[in-house]
Coordinates of C-alpha atoms in Angstrom, one line a residue:
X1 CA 54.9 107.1 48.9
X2 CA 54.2 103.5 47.6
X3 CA 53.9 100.4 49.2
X4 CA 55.4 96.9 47.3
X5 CA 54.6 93.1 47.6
X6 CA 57.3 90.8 47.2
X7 CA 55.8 87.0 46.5
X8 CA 58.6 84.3 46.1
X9 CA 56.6 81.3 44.7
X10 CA 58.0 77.8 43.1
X11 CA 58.3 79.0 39.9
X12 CA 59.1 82.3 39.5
X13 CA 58.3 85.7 41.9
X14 CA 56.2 89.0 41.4
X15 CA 56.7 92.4 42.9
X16 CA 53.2 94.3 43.1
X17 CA 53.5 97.9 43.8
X18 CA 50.6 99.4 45.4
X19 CA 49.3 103.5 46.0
X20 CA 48.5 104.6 49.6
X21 CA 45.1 104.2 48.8
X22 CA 45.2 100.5 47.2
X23 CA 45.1 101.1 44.0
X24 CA 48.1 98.5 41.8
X25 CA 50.5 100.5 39.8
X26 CA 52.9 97.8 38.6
X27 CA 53.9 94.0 38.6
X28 CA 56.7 92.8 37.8
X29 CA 57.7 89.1 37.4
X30 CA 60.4 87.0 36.7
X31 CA 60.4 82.7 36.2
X32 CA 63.2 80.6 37.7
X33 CA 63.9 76.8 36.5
X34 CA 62.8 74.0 38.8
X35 CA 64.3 70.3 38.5
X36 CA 62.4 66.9 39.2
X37 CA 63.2 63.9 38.6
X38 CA 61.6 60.5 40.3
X39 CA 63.9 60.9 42.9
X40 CA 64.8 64.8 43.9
X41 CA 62.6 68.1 43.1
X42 CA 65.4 70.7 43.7
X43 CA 65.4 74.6 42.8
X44 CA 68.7 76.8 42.7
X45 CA 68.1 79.1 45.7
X46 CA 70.7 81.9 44.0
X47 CA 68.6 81.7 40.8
X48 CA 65.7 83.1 42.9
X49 CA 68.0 85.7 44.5
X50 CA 68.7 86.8 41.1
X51 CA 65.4 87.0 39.9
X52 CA 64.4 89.2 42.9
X53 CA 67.1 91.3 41.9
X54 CA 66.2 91.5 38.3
X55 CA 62.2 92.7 39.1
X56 CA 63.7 94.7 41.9
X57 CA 65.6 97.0 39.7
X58 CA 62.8 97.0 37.3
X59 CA 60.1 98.3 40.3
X60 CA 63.3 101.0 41.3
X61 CA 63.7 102.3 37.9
X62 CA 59.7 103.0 37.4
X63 CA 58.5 103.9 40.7
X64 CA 60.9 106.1 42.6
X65 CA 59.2 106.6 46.0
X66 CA 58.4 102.9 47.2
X67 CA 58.9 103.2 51.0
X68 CA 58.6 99.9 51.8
X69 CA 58.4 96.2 50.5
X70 CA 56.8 93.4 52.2
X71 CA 58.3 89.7 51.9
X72 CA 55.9 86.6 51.6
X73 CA 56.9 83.4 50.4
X74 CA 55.8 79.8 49.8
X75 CA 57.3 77.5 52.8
X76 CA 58.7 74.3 54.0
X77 CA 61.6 74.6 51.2
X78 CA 65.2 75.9 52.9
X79 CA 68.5 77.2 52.2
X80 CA 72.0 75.9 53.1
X81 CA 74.2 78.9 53.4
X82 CA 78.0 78.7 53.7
X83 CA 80.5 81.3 55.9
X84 CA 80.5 83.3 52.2
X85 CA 76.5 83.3 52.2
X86 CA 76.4 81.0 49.5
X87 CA 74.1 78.0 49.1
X88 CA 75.8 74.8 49.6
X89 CA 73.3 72.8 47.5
X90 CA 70.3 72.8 45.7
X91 CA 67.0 73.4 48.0
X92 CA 64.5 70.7 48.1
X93 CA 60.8 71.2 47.6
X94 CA 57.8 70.0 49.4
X95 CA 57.4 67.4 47.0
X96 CA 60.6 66.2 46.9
X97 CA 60.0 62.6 48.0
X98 CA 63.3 62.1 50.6
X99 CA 62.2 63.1 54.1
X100 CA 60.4 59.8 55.1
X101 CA 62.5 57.4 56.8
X102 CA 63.4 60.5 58.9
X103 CA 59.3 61.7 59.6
X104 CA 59.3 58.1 60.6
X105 CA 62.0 57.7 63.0
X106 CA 61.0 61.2 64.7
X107 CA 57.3 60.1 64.9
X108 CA 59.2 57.1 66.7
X109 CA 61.1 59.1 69.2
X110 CA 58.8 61.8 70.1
X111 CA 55.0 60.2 69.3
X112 CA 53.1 61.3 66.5
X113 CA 50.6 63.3 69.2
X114 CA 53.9 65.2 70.8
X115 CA 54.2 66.2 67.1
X116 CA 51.1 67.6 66.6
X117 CA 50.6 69.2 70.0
X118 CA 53.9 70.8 69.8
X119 CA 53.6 72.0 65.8
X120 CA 50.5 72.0 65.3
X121 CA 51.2 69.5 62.5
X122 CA 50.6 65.9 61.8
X123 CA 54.0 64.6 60.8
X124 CA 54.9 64.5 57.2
X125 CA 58.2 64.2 54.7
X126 CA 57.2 67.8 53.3
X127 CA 58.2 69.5 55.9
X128 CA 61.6 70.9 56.2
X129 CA 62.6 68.9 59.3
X130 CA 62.5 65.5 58.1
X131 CA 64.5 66.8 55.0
X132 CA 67.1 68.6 56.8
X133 CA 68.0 65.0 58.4
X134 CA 68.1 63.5 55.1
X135 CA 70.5 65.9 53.9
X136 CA 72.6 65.5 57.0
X137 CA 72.7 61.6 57.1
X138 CA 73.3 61.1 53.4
X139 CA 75.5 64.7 52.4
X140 CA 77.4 65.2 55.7
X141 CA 80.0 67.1 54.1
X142 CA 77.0 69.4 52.7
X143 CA 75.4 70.1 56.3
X144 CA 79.3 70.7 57.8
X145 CA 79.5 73.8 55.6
X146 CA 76.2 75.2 56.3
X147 CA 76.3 78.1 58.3
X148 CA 72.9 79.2 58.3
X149 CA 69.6 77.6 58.0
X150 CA 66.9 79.9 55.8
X151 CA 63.7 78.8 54.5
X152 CA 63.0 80.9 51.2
X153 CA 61.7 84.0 52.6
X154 CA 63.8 84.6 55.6
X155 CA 66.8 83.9 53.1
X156 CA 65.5 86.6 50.6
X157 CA 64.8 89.5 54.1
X158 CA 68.4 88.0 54.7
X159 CA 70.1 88.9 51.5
X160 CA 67.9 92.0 50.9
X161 CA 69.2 93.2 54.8
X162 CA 71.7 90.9 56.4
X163 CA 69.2 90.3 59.2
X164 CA 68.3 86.6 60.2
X165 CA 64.8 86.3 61.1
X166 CA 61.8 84.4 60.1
X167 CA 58.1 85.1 61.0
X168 CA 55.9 82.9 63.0
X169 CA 54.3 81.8 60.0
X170 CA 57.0 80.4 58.0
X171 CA 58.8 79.0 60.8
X172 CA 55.8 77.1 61.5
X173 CA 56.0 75.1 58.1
X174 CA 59.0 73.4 59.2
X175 CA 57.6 70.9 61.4
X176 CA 60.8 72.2 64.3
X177 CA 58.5 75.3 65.6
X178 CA 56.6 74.9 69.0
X179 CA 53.7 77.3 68.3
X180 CA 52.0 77.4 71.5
X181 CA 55.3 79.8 73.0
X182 CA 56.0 80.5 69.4
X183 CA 60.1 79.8 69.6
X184 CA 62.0 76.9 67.7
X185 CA 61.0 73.5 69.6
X186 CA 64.1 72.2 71.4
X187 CA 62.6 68.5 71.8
X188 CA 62.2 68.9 67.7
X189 CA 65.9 69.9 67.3
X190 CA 67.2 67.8 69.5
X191 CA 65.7 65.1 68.1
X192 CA 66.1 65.3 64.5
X193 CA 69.9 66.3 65.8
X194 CA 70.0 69.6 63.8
X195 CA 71.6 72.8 65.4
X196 CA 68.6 75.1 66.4
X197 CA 71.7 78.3 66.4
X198 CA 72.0 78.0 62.6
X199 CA 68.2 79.3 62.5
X200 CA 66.7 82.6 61.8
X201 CA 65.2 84.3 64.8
X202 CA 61.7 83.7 65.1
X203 CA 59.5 87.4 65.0
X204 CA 56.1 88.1 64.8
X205 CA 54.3 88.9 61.5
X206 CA 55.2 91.7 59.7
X207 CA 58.0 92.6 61.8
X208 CA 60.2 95.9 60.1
X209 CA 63.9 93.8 59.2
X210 CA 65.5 97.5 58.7
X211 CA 66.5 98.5 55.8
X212 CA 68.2 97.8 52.4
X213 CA 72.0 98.7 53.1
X214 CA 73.0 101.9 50.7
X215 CA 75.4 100.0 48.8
X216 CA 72.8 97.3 47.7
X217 CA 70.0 100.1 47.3
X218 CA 72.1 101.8 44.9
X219 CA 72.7 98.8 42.9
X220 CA 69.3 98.2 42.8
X221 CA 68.5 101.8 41.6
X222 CA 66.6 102.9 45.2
X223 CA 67.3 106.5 45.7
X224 CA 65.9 106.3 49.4
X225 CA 65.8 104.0 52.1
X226 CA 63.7 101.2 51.5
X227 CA 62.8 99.2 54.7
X228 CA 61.9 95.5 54.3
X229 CA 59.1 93.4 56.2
X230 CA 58.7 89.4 56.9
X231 CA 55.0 89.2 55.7
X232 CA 54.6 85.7 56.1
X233 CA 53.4 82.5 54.3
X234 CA 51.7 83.1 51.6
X235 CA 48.7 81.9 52.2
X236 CA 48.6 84.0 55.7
X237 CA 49.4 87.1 53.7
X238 CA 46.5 86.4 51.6
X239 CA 44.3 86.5 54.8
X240 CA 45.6 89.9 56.0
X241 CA 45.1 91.3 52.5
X242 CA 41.4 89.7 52.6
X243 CA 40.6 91.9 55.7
X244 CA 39.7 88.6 57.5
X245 CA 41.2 89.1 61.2
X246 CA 37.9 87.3 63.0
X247 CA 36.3 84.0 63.0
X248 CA 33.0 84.9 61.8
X249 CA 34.6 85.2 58.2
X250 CA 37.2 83.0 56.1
X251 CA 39.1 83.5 53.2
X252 CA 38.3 81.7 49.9
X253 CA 42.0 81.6 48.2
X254 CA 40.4 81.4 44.2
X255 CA 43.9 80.8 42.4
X256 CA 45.6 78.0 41.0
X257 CA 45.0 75.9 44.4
X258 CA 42.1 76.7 45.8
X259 CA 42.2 77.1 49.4
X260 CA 39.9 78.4 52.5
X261 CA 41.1 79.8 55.7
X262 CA 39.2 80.2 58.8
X263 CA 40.8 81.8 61.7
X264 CA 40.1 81.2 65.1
X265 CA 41.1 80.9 68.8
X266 CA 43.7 78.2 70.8
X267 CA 40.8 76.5 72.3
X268 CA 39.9 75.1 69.2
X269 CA 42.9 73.8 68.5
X270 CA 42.3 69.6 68.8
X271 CA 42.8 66.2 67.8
X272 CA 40.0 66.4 65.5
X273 CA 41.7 69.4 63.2
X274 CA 45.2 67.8 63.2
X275 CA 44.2 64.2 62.0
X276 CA 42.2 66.2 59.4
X277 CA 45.5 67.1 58.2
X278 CA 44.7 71.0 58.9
X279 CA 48.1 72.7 59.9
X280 CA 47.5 75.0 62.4
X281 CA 49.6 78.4 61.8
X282 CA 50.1 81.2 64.3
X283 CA 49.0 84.8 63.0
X284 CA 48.7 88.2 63.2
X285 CA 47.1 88.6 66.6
X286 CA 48.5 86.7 70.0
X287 CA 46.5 83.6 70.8
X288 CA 44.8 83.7 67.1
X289 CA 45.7 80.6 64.3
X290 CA 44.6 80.0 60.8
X291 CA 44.4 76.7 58.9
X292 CA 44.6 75.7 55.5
X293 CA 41.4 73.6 54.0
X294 CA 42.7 72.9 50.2
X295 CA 42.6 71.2 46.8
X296 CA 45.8 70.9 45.2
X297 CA 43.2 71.6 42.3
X298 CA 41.3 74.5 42.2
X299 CA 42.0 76.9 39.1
X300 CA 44.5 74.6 37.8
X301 CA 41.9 72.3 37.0
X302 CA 39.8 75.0 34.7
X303 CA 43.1 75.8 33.3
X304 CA 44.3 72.1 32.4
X305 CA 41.3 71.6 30.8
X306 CA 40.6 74.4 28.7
X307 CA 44.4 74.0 27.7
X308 CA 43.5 70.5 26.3
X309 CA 39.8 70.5 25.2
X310 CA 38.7 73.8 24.1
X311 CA 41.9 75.4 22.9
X312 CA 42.3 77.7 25.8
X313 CA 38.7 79.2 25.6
X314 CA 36.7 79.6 28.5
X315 CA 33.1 78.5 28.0
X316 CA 30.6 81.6 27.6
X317 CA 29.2 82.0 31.5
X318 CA 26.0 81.9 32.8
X319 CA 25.6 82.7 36.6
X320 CA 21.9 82.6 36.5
X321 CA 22.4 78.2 36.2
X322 CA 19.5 76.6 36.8
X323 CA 20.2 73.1 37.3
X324 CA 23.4 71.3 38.5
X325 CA 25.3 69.3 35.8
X326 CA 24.6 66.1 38.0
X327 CA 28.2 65.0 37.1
X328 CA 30.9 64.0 39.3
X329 CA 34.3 65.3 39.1
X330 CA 37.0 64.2 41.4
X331 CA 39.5 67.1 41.8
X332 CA 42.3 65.1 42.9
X333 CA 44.2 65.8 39.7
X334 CA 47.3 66.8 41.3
X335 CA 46.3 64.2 44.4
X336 CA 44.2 65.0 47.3
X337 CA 44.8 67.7 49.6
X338 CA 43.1 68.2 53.0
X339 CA 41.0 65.8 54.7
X340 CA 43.0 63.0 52.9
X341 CA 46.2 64.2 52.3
X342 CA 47.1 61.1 49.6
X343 CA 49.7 62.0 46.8
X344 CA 48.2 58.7 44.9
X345 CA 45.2 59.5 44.8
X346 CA 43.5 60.3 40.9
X347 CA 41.4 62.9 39.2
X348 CA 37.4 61.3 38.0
X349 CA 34.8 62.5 36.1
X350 CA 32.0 60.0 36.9
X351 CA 28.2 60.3 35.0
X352 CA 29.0 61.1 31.5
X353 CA 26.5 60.6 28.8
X354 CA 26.6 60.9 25.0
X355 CA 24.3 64.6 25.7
X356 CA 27.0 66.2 27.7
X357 CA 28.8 68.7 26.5
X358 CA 31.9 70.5 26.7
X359 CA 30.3 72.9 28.9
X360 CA 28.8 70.3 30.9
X361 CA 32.1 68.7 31.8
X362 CA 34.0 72.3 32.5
X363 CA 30.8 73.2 35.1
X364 CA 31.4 70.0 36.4
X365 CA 34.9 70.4 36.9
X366 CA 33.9 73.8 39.3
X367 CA 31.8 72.1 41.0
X368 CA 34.1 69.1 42.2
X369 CA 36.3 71.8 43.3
X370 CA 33.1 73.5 45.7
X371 CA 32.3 69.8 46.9
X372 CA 35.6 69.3 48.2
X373 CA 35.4 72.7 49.8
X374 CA 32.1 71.7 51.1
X375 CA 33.4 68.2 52.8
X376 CA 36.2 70.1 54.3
X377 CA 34.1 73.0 55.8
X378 CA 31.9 70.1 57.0
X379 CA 35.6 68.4 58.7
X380 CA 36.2 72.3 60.4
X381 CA 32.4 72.0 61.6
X382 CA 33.0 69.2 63.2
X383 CA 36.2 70.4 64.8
X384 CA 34.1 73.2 66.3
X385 CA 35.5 75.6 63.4
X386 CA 32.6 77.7 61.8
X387 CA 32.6 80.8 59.8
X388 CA 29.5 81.8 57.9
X389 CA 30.5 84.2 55.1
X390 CA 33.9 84.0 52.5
X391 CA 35.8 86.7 51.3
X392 CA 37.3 85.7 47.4
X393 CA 40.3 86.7 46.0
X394 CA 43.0 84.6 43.5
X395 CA 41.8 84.6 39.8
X396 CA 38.5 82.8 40.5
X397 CA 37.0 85.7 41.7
X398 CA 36.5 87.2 38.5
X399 CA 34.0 84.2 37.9
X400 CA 31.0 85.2 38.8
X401 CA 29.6 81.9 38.1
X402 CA 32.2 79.8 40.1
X403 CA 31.0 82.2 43.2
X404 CA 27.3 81.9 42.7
X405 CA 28.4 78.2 42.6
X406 CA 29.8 78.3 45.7
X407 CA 27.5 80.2 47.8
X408 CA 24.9 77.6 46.5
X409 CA 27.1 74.5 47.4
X410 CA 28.4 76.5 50.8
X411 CA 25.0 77.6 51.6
X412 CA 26.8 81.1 52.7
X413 CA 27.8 84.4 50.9
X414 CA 30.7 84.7 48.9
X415 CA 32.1 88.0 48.4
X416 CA 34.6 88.8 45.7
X417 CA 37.1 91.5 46.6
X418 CA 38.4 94.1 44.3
X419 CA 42.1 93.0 44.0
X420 CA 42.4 89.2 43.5
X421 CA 46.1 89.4 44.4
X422 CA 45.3 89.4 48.1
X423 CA 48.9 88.5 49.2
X424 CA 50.7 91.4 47.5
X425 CA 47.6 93.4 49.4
X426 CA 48.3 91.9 52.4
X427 CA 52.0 92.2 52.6
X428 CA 51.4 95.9 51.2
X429 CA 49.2 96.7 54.6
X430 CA 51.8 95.1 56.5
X431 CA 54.5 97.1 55.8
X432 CA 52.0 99.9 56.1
X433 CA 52.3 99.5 59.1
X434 CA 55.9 98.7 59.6
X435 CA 56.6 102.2 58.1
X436 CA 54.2 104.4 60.0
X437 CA 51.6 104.7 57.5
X438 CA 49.1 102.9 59.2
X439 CA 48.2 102.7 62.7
X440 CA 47.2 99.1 62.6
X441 CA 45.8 96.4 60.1
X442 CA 42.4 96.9 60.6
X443 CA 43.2 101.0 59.6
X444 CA 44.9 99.5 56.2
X445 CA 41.8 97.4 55.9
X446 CA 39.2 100.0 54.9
X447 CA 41.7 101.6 52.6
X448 CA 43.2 98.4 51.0
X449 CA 40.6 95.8 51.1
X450 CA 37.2 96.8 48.7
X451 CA 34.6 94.4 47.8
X452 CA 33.1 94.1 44.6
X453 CA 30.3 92.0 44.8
X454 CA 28.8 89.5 47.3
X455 CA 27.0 86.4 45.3
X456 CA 23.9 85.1 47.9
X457 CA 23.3 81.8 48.2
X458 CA 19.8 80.7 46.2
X459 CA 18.2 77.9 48.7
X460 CA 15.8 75.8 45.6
X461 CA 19.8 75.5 44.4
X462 CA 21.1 74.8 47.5
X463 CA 19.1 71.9 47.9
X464 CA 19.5 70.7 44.3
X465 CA 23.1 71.1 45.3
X466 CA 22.9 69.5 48.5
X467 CA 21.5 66.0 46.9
X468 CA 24.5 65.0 44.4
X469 CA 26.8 66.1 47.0
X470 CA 25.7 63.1 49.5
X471 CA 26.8 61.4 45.9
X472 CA 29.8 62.9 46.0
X473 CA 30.9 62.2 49.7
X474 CA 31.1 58.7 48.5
X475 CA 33.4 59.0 45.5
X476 CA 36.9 59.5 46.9
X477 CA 36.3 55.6 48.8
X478 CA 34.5 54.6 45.5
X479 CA 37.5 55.4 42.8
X480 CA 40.4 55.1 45.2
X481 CA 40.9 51.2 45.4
X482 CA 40.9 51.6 41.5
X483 CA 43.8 53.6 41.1

């Protein structure tokens, strides 16, 4: 028996298919065009469909005994489904920039702190709520055909087994989702004037959907039942397949964005964690939330500058550094993420002289990315969110110089797991669990999540660490007004 990840991303999804005792067999992975202009970032929800079918019938054809497959999926971004199950329209992404007029006129309504307390959000245009009025205000016609409201993974457990529900997760990046009785806000509904009927059926995480129908299986080339799971946002998956269920620990998401996630209890849900920008997401457990601290930047950075500087080389490493590079980098390449959450906002490198080297200026670049980290785990601190160890997975965490780094910036241990594709892990345990192969997570755990080695933090760095970074708290507020 095999267990299967299915990750629906922006730009293309991956099936990872997984032993009973962790090990990866297979990936498979197929791209998918995006489109963005000024005005609309749109991607062709039936193109995804396809390309799930496409690495779906690849995984079939090699592996004949995959039991089951767990969904995960990036969020905010929905479907418009017609009586024929069709999508009326292209699917707008977070980034898409209609939505605000609309996050405006429900802050207006409802209160900005009704919002928050309700979604655990601070109102924004990238969720899908705001969006969804758009598209009914100016495309009427569109929203009149739609007879079923999806976000991207509940349309994909959808197609794959004509059931309609959406995990707590996912629903929660909508910005219409009441997470303290975890059901589909009325007062949200009612006020953005969308039909809360055409929605999935909210379910907990890693709820069993039933199977693949027989006549789809055998398209596909499954020869047995296949049941499916709704595993969640991906970034929650990645913190199941991280073994990180208590508060004590947080994940460090080491990929192209670089993101931590504590989890933690209701009572620390506050003002000071919303107006930090830090979406609080229902998980695994009743009465337990995670939170995303994140730089739009993380490995994207390494890769954007290698790509342009060094010819796609990665400078030999070193862990053993002995000195910080005493530069400043800026990660806000892409804009900044969490506390600031400003799209304008520009990418710095401040402190160059003629001795620096390439090397110099690619350390650098790692180390904006662990200040930033640093001044949001300082922002949780002060919500009354503290953790004191991280658990690493994403490509970073082959690095082992970018995870001494840390633990030195962090002033905490940083352990780098064994698989950095903690979301196919995590969705993997999940259905686990949905099939009967596990009793519970925390059984999947010590099969499925192995670390490989934990990188200590070295105090004399620390503290070398610790003086440019009062440098650094300054430099968002010092480059800002010049951009």
């Amino acid at each position: 028996m095999r267990l299967a990840g299915l990750d629906i991303g922006t730009s293309g999804c991956k099936i990872t298919v997984l032993e009973q005792n962790g090990m990866v067999s297979g990936r498979f992975y197929q791209d998918y065009p995006v489109s963005r202009t000024s005005s609309e970032h749109e991607i062709d929800a039936a193109q995804i469909w396809l390309a799930v079918v496409d690495i779906l019938t690849k995984a079939a054809a090699e592996y004949k005994d995959i039991a089951g497959i767990g969904v995960t999926s990036f969020g905010e971004t929905f479907v418009l489904l017609d009586e024929n199950d069709r999508p009326v329209c292209n699917s707008m992404l977070y980034t898409d920039p209609r939505g605000e007029e609309e996050c405006q006129h429900l802050s207006d309504i409802i209160g900005k702190e009704n919002i928050s307390r309700i979604t655990g959000l601070n109102p924004h245009s990238m969720y899908s709520l705001p969006k969804l009025m758009w598209l009914k205000n100016n495309k009427p016609e569109l929203y009149k055909k739609t007879s079923k409201i999806l976000l991207i993974g509940d349309y994909i457990v959808y197609m794959l087994t004509r059931k309609t529900q959406i995990d707590y997760s996912l629903a929660s990046r909508t910005m219409a989702f009441d997470i303290n009785n975890l059901e589909w806000s009325k007062d949200m509904m009612n006020a953005a004037g969308i039909d809360v009927s055409l929605f999935s059926k909210p379910v907990a995480i890693g709820t069993n959907a039933g199977t693949i129908p027989r006549d789809l299986a055998g398209k596909l080339g499954f020869t047995n039942d296949v049941l499916i799971a709704s595993c969640g946002h991906d970034q929650v998956a990645a913190a199941v397949g991280c073994g990180v269920f208590y508060g004590h620990t947080a994940v460090d998401g080491a990929g192209s964005v670089q993101c931590v996630t504590p989890v933690f209890s209701r009572e620390y849900i506050n003002d000071a964690l919303v107006n930090g920008n830090y979406a609080v997401v229902p998980y695994i457990e009743t009465g337990k939330y995670v939170c995303y601290a994140f730089s739009f930047t993380g490995g994207a950075l390494l890769k954007w500058f290698t790509d342009k500087f060094t010819g796609g080389a990665y400078p030999e490493e070193n862990i053993f550094m002995s000195e910080p590079t005493g530069i400043l980098a800026l990660p806000h390449f892409s804009g900044a993420a969490t506390p600031y959450m400003d799209s304008g906002s520009k990418g710095a490198i401040v402190g160059l002289t003629l001795t620096h080297t390439q090397k110099d200026i690619f350390y650098a670049l790692m180390e904006g990315v662990c200040y930033e980290m640093r001044l949001n785990i300082d922002c949780l601190n002060g919500a009354g969110i503290k953790f004191e160890r991280l658990r690493a997975a994403g490509g970073g965490a082959n690095s082992g110089v970018w995870m001494q780094m840390k633990a030195d910036v962090l002033n905490m241990p940083v352990t780098a797991l064994q698989s950095a594709e903690a979301g196919a892990v995590g969705s993997a345990m999940m259905t686990g669990v949905a099939v009967g192969l596990f009793d519970d997570l925390r059984s999947a755990a010590k099969i499925f999540v192995q670390e490989k080695e934990t990188y200590y933090p070295r105090a004399e760095m620390h503290e070398k660490y610790n003086e440019i970074y009062e440098r650094y708290k300054k430099l968002y507020s010092a480059v800002r007004p010049l951009m």
